[in-house]
Coordinates of C-alpha atoms in Angstrom, one line a residue:
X25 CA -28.3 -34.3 5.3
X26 CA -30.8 -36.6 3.6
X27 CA -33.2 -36.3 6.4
X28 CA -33.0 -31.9 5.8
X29 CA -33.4 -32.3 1.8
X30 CA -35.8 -35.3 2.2
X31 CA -38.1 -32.5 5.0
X32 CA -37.6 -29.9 2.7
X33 CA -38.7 -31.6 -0.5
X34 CA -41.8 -32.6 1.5
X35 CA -42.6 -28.9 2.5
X36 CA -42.1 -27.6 -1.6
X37 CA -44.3 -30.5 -2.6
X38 CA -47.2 -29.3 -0.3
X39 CA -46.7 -26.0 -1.9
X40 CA -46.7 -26.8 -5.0
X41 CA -50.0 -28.8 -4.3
X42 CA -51.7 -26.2 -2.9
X43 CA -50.4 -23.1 -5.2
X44 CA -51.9 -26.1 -8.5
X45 CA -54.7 -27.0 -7.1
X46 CA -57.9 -26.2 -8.9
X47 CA -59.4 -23.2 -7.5
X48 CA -63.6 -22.5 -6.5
X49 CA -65.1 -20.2 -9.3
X50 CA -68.3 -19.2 -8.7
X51 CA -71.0 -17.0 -10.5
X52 CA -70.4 -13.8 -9.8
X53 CA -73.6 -12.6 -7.4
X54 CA -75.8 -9.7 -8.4
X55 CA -75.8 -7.6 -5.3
X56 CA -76.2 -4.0 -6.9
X57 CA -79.9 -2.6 -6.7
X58 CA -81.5 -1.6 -9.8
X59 CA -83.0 -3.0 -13.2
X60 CA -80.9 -5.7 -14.8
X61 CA -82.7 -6.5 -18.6
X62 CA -81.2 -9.2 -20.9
X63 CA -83.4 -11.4 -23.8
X64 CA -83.2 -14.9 -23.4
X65 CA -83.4 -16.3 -26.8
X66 CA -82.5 -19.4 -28.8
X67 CA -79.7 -20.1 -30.9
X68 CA -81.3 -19.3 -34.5
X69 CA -82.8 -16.1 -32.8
X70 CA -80.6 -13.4 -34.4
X71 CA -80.5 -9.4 -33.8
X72 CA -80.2 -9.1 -29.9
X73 CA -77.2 -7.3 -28.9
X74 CA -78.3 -7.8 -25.1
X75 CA -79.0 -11.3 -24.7
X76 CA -78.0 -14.8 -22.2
X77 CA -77.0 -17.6 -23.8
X78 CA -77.5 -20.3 -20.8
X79 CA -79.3 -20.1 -17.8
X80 CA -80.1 -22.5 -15.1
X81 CA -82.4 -22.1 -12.1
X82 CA -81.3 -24.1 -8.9
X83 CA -83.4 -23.8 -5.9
X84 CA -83.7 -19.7 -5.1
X85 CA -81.3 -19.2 -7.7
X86 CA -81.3 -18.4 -11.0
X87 CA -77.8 -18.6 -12.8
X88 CA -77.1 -16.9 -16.2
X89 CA -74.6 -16.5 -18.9
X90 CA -74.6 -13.4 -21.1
X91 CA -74.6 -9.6 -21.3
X92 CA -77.7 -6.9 -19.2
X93 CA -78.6 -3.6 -19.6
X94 CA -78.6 -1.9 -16.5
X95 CA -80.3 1.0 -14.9
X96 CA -81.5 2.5 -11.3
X97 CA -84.8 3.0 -11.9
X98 CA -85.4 1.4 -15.6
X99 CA -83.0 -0.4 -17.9
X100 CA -80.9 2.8 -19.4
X101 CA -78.7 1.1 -22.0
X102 CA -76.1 0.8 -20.1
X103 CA -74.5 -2.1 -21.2
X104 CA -72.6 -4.9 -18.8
X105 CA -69.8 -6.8 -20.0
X106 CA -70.9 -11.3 -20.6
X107 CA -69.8 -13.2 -18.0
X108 CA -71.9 -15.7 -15.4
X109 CA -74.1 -14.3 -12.9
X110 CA -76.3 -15.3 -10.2
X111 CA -79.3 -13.5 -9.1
X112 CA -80.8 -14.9 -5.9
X113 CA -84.5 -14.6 -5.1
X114 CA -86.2 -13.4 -2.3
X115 CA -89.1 -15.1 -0.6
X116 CA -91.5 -12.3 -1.3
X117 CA -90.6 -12.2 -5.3
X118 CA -93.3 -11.1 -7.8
X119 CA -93.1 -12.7 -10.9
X120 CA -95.2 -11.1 -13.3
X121 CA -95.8 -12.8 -17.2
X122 CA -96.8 -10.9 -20.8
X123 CA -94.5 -7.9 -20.1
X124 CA -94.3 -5.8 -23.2
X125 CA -97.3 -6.9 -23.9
X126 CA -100.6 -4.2 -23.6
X127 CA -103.0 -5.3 -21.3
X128 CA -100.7 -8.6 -20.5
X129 CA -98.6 -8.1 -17.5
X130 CA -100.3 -10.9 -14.8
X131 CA -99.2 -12.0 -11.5
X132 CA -98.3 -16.0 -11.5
X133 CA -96.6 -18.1 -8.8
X134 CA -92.7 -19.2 -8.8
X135 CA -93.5 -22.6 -9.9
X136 CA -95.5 -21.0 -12.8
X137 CA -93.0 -18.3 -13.6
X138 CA -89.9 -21.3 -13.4
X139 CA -92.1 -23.6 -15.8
X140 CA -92.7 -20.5 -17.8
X141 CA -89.2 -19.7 -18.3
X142 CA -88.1 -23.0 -19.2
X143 CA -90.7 -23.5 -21.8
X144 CA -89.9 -19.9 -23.5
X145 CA -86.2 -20.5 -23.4
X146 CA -85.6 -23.2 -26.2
X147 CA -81.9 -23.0 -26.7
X148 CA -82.6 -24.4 -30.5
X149 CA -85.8 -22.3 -31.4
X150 CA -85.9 -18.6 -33.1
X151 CA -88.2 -17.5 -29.9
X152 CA -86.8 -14.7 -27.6
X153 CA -87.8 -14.0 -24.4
X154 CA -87.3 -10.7 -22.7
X155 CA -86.3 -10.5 -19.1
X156 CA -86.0 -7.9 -16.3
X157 CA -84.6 -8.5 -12.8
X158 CA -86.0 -5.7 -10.3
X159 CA -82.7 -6.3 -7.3
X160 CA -82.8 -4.6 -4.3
X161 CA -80.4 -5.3 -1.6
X162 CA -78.7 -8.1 -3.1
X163 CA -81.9 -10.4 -3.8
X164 CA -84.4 -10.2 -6.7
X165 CA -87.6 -8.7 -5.5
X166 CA -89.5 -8.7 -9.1
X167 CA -89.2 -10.8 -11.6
X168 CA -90.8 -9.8 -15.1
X169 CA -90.8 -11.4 -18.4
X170 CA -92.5 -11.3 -22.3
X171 CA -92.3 -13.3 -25.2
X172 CA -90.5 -11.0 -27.9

């Protein structure tokens, strides 16, 4: 009798364990194709409905936190909910810099475009900078940004 009770209070405890046990979350992946837009700005930056609060770039990956405007061909206004996302890069990126900007928009290299991006996005400054991922079958294939 003790040996049955003793067997099945093992078998509930592994259960339990594994029913408790902290579960993997991970950034929800961009895989849709089409123009995501958000404005990366600072936290004393103020009248940007569409904006990321966080982001962090890890390898061919960059990871953000916030709300896009999405479109097929061109950001439309259609507005996606906050949450995290991560857009993954392709090899063959373009990264362009001074969109928004007449006679601005230049071609610069990842390392550029990464060094860029952190040195725009001052999470304490008033400073925006606006953003728009070009995704086409699950990976980035143009990355553009401005300073607002």
């Amino acid at each position: 009798m003790k040996r049955t009770l003793s067997f099945i209070l093992s078998i509930v405890l592994v259960i339990s364990v594994f029913m408790v046990s902290e579960r993997d979350v991970n950034a929800k992946t961009v895989k849709k194709s089409g123009y995501y837009y958000t404005v990366l700005r600072g936290k004393k930056s103020k009248g940007y409905n569409i904006y990321t609060k966080k982001f962090e770039i890890k390898g061919n990956k960059i990871i953000t936190y916030g709300t896009f405007e999405y479109g097929k061909s061109e950001p439309t206004g259609k507005t996606i909910k906050s949450r995290k996302r991560t857009f993954v890069l392709s090899k063959k990126c373009k990264y362009m810099d001074g969109w928004g900007i007449p006679g601005g928009k230049k071609k610069i290299s990842k390392k550029e475009a990464m060094r860029l991006l952190k040195f725009y996005y001052q999470p304490g400054d008033d400073s925006a900078t606006c953003c728009i991922f070009k995704v086409k079958n699950g990976k980035v294939v143009k990355f553009m940004m401005g300073q607002s």
